[in-house]
mmCIF file of C-alpha atoms in Angstrom:
data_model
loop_
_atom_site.group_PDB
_atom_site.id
_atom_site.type_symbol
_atom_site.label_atom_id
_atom_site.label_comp_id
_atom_site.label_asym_id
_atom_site.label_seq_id
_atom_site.Cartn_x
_atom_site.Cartn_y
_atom_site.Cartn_z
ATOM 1 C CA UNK A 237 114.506 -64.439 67.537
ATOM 2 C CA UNK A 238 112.759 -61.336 68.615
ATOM 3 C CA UNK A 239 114.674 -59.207 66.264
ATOM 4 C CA UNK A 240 113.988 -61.676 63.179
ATOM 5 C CA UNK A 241 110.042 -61.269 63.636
ATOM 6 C CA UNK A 242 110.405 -57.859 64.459
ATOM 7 C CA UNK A 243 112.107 -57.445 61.228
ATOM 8 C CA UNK A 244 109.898 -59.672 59.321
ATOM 9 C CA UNK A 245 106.806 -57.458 60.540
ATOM 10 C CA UNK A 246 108.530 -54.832 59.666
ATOM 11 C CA UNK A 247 109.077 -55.736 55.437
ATOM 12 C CA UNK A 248 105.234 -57.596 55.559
ATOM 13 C CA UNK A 249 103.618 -54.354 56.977
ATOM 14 C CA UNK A 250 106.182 -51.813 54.009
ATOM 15 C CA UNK A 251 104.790 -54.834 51.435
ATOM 16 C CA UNK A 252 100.692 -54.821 52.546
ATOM 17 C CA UNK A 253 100.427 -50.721 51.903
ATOM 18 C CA UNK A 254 102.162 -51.433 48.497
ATOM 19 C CA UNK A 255 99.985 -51.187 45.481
ATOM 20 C CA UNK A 256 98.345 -54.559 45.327
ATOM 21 C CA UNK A 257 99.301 -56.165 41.810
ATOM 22 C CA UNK A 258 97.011 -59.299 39.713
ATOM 23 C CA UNK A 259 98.716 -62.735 40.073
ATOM 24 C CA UNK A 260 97.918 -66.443 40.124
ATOM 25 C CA UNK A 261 97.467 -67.941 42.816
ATOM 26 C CA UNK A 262 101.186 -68.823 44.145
ATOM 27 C CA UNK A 263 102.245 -72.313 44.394
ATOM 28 C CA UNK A 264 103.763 -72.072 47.729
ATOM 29 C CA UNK A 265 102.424 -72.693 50.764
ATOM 30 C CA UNK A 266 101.241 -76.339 49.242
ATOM 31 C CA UNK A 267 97.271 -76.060 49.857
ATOM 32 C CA UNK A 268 95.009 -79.175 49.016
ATOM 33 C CA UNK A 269 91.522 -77.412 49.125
ATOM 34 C CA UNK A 270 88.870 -77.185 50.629
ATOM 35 C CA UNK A 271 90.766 -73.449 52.020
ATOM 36 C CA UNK A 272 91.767 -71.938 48.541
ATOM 37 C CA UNK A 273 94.649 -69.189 48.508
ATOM 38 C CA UNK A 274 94.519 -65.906 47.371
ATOM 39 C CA UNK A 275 94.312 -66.054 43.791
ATOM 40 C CA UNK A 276 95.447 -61.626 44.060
ATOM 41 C CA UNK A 277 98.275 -61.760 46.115
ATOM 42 C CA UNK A 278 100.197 -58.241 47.121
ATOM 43 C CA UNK A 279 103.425 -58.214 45.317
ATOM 44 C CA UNK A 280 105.908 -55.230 45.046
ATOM 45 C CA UNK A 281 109.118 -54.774 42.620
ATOM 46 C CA UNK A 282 111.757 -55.054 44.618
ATOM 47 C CA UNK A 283 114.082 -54.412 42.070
ATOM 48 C CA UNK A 284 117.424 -56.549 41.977
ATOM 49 C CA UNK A 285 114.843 -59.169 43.515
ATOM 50 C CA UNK A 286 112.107 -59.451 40.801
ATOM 51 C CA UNK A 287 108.570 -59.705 42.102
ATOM 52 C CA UNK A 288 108.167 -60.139 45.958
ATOM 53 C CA UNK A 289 104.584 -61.458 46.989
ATOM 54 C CA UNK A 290 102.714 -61.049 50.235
ATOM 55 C CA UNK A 291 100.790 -63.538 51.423
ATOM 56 C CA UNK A 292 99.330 -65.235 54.507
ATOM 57 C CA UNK A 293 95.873 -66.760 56.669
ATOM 58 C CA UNK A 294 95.041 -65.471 60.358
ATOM 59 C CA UNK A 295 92.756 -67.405 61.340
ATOM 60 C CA UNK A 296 90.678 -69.186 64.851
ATOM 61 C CA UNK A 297 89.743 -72.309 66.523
ATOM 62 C CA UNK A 298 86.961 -73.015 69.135
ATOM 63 C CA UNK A 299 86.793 -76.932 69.868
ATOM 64 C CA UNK A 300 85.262 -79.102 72.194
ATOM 65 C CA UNK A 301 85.869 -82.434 73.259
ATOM 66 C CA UNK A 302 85.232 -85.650 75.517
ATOM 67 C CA UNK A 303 88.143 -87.567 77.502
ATOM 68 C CA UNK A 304 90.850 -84.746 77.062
ATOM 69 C CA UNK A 305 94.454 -85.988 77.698
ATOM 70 C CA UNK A 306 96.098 -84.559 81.624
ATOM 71 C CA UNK A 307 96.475 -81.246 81.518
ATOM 72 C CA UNK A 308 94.022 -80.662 78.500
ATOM 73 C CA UNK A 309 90.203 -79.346 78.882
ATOM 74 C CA UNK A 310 86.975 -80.050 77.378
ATOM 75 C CA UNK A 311 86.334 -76.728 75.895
ATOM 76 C CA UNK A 312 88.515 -74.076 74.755
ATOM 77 C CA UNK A 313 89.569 -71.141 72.010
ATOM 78 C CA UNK A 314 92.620 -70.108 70.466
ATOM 79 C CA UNK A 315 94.584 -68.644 67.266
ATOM 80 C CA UNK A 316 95.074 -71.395 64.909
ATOM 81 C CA UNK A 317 96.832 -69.246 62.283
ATOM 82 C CA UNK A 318 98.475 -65.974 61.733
ATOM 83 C CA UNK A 319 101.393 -66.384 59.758
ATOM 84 C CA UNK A 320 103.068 -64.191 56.822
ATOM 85 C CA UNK A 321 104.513 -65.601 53.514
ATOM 86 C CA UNK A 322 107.221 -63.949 51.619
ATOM 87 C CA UNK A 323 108.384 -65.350 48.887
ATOM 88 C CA UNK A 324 109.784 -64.926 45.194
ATOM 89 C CA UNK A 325 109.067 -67.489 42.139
ATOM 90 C CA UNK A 326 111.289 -66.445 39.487
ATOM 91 C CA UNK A 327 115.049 -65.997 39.051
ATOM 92 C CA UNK A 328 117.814 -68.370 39.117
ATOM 93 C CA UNK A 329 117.480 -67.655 42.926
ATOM 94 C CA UNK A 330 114.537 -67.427 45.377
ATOM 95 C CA UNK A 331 113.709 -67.451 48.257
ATOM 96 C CA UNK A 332 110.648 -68.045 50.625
ATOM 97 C CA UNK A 333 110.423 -66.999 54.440
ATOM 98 C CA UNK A 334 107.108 -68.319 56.558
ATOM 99 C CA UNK A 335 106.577 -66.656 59.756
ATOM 100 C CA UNK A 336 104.310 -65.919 62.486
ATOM 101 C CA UNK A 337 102.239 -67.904 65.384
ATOM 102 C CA UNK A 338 100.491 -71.648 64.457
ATOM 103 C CA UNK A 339 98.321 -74.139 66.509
ATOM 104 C CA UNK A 340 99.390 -77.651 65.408
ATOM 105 C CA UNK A 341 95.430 -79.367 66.285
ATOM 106 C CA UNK A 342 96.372 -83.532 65.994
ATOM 107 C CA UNK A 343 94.058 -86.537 66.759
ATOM 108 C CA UNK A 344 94.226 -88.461 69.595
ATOM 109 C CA UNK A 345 96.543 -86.034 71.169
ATOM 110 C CA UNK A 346 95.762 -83.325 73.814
ATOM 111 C CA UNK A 347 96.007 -79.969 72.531
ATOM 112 C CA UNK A 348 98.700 -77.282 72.860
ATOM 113 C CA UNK A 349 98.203 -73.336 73.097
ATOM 114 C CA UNK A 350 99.516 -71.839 69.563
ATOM 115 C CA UNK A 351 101.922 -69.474 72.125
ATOM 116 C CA UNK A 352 103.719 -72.591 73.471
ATOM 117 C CA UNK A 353 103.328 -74.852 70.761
ATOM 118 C CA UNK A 354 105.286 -72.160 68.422
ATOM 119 C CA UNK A 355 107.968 -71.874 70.923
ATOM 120 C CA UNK A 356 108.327 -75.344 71.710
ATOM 121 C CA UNK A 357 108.520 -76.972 67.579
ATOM 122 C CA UNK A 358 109.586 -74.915 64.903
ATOM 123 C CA UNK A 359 109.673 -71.365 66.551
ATOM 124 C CA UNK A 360 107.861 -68.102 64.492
ATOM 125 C CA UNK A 361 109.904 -69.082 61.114
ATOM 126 C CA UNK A 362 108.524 -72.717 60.713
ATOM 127 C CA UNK A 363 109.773 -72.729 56.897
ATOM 128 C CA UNK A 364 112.469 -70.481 55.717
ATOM 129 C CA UNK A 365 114.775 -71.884 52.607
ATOM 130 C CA UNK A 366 116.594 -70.404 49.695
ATOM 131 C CA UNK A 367 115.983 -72.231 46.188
ATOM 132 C CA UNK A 368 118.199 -72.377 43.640
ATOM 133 C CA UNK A 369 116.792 -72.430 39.940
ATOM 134 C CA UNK A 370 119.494 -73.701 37.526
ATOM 135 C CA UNK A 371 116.966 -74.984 35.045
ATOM 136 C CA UNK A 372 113.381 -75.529 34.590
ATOM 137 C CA UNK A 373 113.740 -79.004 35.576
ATOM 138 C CA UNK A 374 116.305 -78.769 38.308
ATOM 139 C CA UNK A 375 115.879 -76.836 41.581
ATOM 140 C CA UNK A 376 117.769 -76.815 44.807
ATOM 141 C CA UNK A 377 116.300 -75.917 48.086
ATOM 142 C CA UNK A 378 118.150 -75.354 51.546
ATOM 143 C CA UNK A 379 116.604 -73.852 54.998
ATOM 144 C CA UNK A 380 113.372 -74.907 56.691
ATOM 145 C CA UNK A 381 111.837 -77.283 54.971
ATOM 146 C CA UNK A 382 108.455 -79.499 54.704
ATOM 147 C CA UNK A 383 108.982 -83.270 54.948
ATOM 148 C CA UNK A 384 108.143 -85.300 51.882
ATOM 149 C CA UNK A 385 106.312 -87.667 53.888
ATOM 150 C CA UNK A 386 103.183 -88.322 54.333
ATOM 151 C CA UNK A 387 99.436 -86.776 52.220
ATOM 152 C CA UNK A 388 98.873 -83.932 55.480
ATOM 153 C CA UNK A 389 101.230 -80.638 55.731
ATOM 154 C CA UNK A 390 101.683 -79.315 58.752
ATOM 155 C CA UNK A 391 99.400 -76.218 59.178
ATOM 156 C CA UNK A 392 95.476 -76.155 59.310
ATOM 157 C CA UNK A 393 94.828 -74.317 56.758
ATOM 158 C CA UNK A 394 96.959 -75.967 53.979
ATOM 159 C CA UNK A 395 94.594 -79.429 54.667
ATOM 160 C CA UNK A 396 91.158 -80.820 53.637
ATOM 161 C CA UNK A 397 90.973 -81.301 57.150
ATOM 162 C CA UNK A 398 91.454 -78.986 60.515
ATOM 163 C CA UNK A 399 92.731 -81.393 62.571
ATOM 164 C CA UNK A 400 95.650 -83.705 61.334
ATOM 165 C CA UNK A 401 95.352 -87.444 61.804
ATOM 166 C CA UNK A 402 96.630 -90.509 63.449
ATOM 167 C CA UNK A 403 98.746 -91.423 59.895
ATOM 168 C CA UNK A 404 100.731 -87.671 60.792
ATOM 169 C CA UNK A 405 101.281 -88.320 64.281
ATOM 170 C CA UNK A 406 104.605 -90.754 63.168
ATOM 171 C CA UNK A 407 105.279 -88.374 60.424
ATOM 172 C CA UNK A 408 107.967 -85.729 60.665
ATOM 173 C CA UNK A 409 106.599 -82.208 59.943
ATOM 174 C CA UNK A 410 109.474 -79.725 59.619
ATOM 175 C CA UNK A 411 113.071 -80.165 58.788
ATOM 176 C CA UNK A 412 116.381 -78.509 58.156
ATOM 177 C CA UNK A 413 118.192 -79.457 54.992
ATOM 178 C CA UNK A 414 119.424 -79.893 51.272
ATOM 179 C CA UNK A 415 116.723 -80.600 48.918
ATOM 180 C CA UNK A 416 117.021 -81.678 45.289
ATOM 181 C CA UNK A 417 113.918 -81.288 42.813
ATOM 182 C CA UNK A 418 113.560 -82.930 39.339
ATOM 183 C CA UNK A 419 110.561 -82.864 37.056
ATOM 184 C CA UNK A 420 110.753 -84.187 33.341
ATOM 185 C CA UNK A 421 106.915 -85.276 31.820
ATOM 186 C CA UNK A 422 104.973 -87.376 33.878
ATOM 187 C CA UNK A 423 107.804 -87.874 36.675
ATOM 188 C CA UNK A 424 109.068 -85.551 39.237
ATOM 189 C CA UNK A 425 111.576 -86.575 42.247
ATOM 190 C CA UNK A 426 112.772 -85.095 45.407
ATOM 191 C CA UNK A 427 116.019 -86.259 47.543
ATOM 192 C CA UNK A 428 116.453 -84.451 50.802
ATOM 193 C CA UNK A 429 119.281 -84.541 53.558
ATOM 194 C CA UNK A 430 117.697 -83.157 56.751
ATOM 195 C CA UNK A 431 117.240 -83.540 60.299
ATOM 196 C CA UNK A 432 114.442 -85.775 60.554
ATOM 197 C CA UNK A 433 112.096 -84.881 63.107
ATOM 198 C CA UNK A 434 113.852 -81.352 63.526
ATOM 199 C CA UNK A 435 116.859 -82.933 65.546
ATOM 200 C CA UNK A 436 119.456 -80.356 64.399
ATOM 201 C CA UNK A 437 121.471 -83.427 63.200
ATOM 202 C CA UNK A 438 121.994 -83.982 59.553
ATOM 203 C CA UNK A 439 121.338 -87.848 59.450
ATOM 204 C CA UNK A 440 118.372 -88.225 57.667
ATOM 205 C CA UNK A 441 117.717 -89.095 53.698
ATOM 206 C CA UNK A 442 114.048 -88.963 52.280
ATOM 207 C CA UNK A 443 113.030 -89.288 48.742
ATOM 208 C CA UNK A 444 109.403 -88.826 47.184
ATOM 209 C CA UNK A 445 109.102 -90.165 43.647
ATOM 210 C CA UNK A 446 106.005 -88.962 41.816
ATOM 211 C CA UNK A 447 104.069 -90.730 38.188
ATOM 212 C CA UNK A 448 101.482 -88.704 36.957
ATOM 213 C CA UNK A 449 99.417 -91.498 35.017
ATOM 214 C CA UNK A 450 96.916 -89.108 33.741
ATOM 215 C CA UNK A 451 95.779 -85.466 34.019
ATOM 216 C CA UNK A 452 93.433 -86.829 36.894
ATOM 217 C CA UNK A 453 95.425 -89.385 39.152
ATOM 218 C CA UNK A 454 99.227 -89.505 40.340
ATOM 219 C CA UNK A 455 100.994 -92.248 42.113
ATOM 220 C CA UNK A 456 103.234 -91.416 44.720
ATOM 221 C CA UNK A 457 106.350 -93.341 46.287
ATOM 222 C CA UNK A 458 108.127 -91.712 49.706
ATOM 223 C CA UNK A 459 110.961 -93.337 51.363
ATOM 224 C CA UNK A 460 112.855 -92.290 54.543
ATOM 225 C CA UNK A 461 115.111 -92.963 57.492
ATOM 226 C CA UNK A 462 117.682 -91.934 59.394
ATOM 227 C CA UNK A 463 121.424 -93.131 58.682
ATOM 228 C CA UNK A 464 123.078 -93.331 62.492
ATOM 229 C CA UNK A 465 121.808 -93.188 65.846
ATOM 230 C CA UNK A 466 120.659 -90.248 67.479
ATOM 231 C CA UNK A 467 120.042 -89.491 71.011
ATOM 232 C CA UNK A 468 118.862 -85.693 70.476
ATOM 233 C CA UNK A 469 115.405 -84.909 72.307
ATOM 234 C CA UNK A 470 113.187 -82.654 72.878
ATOM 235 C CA UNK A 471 109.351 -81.578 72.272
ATOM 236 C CA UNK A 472 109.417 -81.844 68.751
ATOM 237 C CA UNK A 473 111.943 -84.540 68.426
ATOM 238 C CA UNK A 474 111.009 -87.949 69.391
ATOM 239 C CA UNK A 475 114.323 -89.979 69.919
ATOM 240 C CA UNK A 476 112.397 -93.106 68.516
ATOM 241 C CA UNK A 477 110.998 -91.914 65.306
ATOM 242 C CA UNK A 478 114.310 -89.439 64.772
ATOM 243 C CA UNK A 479 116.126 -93.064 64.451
ATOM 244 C CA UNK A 480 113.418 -94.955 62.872
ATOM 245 C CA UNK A 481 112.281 -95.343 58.841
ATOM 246 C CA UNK A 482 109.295 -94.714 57.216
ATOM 247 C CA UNK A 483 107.480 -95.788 54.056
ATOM 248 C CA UNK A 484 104.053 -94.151 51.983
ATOM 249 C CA UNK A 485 102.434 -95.510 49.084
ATOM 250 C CA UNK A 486 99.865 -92.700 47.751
ATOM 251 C CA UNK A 487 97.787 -92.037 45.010
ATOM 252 C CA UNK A 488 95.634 -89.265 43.990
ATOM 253 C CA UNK A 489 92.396 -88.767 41.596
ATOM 254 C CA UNK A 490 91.083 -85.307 41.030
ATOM 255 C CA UNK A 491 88.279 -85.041 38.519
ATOM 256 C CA UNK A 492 85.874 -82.413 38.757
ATOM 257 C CA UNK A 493 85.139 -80.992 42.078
ATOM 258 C CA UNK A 494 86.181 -84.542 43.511
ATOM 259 C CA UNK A 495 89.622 -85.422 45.232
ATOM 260 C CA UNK A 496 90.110 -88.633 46.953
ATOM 261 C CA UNK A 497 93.626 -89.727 48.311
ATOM 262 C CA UNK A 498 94.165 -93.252 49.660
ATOM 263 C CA UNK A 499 97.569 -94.142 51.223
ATOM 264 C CA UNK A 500 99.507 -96.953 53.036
ATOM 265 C CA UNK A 501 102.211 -96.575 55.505
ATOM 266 C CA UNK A 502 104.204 -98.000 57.613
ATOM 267 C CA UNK A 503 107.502 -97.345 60.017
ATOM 268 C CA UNK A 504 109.543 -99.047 62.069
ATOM 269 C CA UNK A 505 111.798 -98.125 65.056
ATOM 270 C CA UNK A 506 114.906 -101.156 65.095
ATOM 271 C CA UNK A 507 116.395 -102.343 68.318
ATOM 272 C CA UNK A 508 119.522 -100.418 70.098
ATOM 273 C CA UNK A 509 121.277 -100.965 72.972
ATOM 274 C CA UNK A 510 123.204 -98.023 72.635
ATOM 275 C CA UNK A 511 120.052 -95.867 72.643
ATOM 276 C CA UNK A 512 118.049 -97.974 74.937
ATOM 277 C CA UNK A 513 115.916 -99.468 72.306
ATOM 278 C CA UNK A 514 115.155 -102.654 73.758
ATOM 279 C CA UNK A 515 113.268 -104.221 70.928
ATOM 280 C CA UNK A 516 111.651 -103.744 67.517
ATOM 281 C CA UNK A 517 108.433 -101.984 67.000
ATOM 282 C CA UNK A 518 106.245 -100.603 63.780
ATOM 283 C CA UNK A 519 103.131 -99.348 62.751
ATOM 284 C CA UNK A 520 101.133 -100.241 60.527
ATOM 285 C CA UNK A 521 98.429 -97.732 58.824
ATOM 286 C CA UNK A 522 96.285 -97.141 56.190
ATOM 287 C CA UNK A 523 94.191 -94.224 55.077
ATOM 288 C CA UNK A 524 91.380 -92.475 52.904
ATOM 289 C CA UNK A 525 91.136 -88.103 52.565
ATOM 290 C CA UNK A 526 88.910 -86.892 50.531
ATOM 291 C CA UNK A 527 86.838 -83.758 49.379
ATOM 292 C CA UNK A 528 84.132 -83.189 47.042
ATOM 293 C CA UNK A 529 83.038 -79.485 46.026
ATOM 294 C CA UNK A 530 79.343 -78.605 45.402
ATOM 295 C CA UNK A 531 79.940 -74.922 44.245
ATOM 296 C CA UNK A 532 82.552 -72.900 44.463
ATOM 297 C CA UNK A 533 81.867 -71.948 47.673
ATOM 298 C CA UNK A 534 81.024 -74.683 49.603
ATOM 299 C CA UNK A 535 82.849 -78.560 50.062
ATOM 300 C CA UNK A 536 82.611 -81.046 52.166
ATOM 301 C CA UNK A 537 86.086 -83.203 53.195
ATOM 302 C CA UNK A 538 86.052 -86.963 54.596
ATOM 303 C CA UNK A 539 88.503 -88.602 56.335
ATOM 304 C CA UNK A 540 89.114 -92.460 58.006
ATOM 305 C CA UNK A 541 92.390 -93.749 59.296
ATOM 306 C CA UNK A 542 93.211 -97.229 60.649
ATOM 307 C CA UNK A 543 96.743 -97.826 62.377
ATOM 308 C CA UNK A 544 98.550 -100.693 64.406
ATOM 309 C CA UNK A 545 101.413 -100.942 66.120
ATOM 310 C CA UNK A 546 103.274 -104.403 66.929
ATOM 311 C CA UNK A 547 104.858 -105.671 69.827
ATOM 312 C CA UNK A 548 103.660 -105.904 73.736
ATOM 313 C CA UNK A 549 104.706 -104.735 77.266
ATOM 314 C CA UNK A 550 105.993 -108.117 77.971
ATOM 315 C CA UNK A 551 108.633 -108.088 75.499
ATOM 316 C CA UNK A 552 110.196 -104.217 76.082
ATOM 317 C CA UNK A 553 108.800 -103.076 72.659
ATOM 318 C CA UNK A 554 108.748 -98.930 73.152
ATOM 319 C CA UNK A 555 105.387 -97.302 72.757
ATOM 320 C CA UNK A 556 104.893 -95.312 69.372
ATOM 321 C CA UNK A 557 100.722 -95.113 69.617
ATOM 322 C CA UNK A 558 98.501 -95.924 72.849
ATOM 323 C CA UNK A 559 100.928 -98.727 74.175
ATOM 324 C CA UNK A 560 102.855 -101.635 72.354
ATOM 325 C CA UNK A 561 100.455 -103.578 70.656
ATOM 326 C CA UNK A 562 97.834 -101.060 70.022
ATOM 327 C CA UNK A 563 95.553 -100.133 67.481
ATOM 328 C CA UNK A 564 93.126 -97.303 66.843
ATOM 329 C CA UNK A 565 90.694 -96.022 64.042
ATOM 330 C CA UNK A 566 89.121 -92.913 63.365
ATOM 331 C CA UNK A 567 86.733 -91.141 61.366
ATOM 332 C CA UNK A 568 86.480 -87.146 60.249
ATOM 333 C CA UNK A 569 84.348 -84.895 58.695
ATOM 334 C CA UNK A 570 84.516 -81.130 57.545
ATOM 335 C CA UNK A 571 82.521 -78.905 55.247
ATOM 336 C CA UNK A 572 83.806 -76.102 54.704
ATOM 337 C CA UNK A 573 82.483 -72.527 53.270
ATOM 338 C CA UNK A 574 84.846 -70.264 51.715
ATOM 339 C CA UNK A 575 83.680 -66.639 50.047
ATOM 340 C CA UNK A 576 86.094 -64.540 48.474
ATOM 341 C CA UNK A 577 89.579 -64.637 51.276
ATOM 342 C CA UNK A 578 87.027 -65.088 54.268
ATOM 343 C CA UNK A 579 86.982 -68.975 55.015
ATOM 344 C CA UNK A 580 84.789 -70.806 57.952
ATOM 345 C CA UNK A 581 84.524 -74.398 58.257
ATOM 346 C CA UNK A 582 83.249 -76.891 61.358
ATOM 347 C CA UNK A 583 84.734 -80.495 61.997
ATOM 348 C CA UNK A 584 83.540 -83.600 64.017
ATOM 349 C CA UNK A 585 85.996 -86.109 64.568
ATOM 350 C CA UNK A 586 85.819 -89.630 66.496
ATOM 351 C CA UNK A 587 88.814 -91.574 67.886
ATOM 352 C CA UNK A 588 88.729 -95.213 69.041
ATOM 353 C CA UNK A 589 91.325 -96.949 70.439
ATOM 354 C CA UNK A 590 91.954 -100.488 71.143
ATOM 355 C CA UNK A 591 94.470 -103.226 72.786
ATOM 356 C CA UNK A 592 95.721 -99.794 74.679
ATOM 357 C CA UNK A 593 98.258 -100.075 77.886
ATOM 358 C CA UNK A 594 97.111 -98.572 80.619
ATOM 359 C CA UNK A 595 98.333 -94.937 81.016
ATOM 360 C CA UNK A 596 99.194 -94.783 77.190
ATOM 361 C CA UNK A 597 95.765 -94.013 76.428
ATOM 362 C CA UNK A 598 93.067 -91.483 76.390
ATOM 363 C CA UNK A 599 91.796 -88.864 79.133
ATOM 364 C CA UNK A 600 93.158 -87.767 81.974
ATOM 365 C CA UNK A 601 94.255 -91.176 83.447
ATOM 366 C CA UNK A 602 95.550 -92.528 80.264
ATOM 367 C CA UNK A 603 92.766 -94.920 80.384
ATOM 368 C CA UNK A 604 89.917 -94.174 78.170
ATOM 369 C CA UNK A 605 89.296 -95.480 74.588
ATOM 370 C CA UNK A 606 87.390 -92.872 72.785
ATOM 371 C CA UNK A 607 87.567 -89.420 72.292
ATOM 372 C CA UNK A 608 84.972 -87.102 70.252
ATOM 373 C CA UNK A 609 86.185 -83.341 69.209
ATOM 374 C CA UNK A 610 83.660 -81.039 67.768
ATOM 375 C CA UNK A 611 85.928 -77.969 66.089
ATOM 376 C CA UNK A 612 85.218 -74.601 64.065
ATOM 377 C CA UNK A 613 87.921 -72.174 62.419
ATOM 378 C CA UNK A 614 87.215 -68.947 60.752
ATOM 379 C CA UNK A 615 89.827 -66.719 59.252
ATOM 380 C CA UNK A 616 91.026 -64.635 55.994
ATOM 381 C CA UNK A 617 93.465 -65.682 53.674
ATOM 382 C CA UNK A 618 95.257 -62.811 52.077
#
């Protein structure tokens, strides 16, 4: 691993003294707004390759917060970003490399050093694939992959929000796969073969079928579960969501400087003796993300999540949220300024939690039902 991001500082530092060259803003890293990429990436001929672009975000996080889980503190700093992107969009094949250090910020969990948390998930290439380009219509990627699950993607800077919500917290983030893309008018597909929840076990098929009704509102369908047990764990594989199934209904209005996303979902983890999966459980959740820009350089985001999970202590069901039986709400807000590649936004965010188990909770004893986080990042995109 050392020699891989030695290399890969190595080729990003040859690309940034390149002569910078005009492009459009690139489609990859996915980026919802408010935080807008670099519409004049670097980019270099790299001959046999085509075009190779440059791009990236360092950026910083100070937060604060009431009731922080054991081990967690009320106040504290850290690097939330700084992360390279090298990538090529044309050709029959392409390829796209993400690397460097993250913070993964989530509510209603205690928070994680971006040194350990890098180490401990996806390591300092978080998304790395080749894509093959047979046709406009058709494409084929393989490597490190995003999950087709869920309206949040995985790093801070890509979201309307800083911190991700409760909805992500079941979601898988990151995994390693086959992935076949189809667009034709108003539809577009995607069937993956992955890992799951980054298990290193090829058991998982997702899907994500999207209807553009208009030029201002798609409807999205995502589907996905794994097909045998698994008993792989570690920090970023859960052993009950890596052999669980999960399900998002989503659709999307833009019009004008206004975005608004509601979505449904819900997953379920079934009963196995063989895995020690007692009983059933599920959750249950619903959401609303949205963002509305005043100018170009200033929005404000919205976001309010409401999620359930079934079962109860009595009857074995495992915990996936604050206990079995559980439910919790919560409620964000972030403006954000952006001028130019410089970006600075604040966030206040309010969890509550309710029909908890004792120890599952919030704070240091697992007992507390609320938590309040006040958060800023600053940081460049380039």
């Amino acid at each position: 691993m050392t020699y891989l991001k030695t290399a890969l500082c190595a080729t990003a530092g040859a690309l940034m003294f390149a002569s910078a060259a005009m492009a459009d803003p690139l489609a990859s890293p996915a980026m919802t707004g408010p935080v807008l990429a670099n519409p004049n990436p670097i980019s270099v001929d790299a001959g046999p390759l085509g075009q190779v672009y440059v791009s990236g975000v360092v950026s910083g996080v100070a937060m604060a917060q009431s009731n922080p889980a054991f081990g967690d503190h009320k106040t504290q700093a850290d690097i939330s970003n700084g992360q390279v992107v090298i990538q090529t969009t044309e050709g029959p094949i392409q390829f796209y490399v993400q690397a460097g250090i993250y913070s993964l910020p989530s509510l209603g969990l205690g928070y994680m050093k971006s040194d350990k948390i890098t180490d401990a998930t996806f390591g300092a290439v978080p998304n790395a694939y080749v894509k093959i380009v047979p046709s406009d219509n058709v494409s084929v990627m393989i490597g490190k992959l995003p999950t087709l699950v869920g309206a949040e993607y995985t790093f801070t800077f890509q979201n309307m929000n800083i911190v991700r919500g409760l909805l992500w917290n079941q979601e898988p983030a990151v995994s390693q796969g086959v992935q076949f893309n189809f667009a034709s008018g108003p539809i577009s597909a995607s069937v993956a073969w992955t890992d799951g929840y980054y298990s290193e076990k090829a058991n998982w098929i997702s899907g994500l079928l999207t209807y553009t009704v208009s030029p201002s509102d798609s409807v999205s369908v995502v589907a996905a579960a794994s097909t045998s047990d698994n008993s792989h764990s570690s920090f970023a594989t859960s052993p009950l969501l890596n052999n669980s199934e999960i399900y998002n209904l989503l659709y999307t209005h833009n019009s004008g400087g206004l975005t608004i996303t509601p979505y449904l979902q819900y997953s379920r983890v079934s009963e196995d003796a063989g895995l020690g999966i007692p009983a059933d459980s599920a959750t249950f959740g619903a959401a609303v993300l949205g963002k509305y820009a005043f100018s170009d350089e200033f929005s404000l985001a919205a976001r309010a999540e409401y999620i359930k999970s079934t079962g109860s202590v009595a009857k074995g069901t495992p915990n996936l949220l604050y206990g079995p039986g559980s439910k919790a709400w919560s409620l964000t807000v972030t403006p954000t300024y952006q001028k130019g590649v410089f970006f600075l936004r604040g966030e206040a965010s309010y969890v509550q939690v309710l029909d908890s188990t004792p120890g599952f909770a919030l704070g240091d004893s697992g007992t507390d039902k609320s938590q309040f986080r006040a958060i800023a990042e600053a940081g460049f995109v380039f």
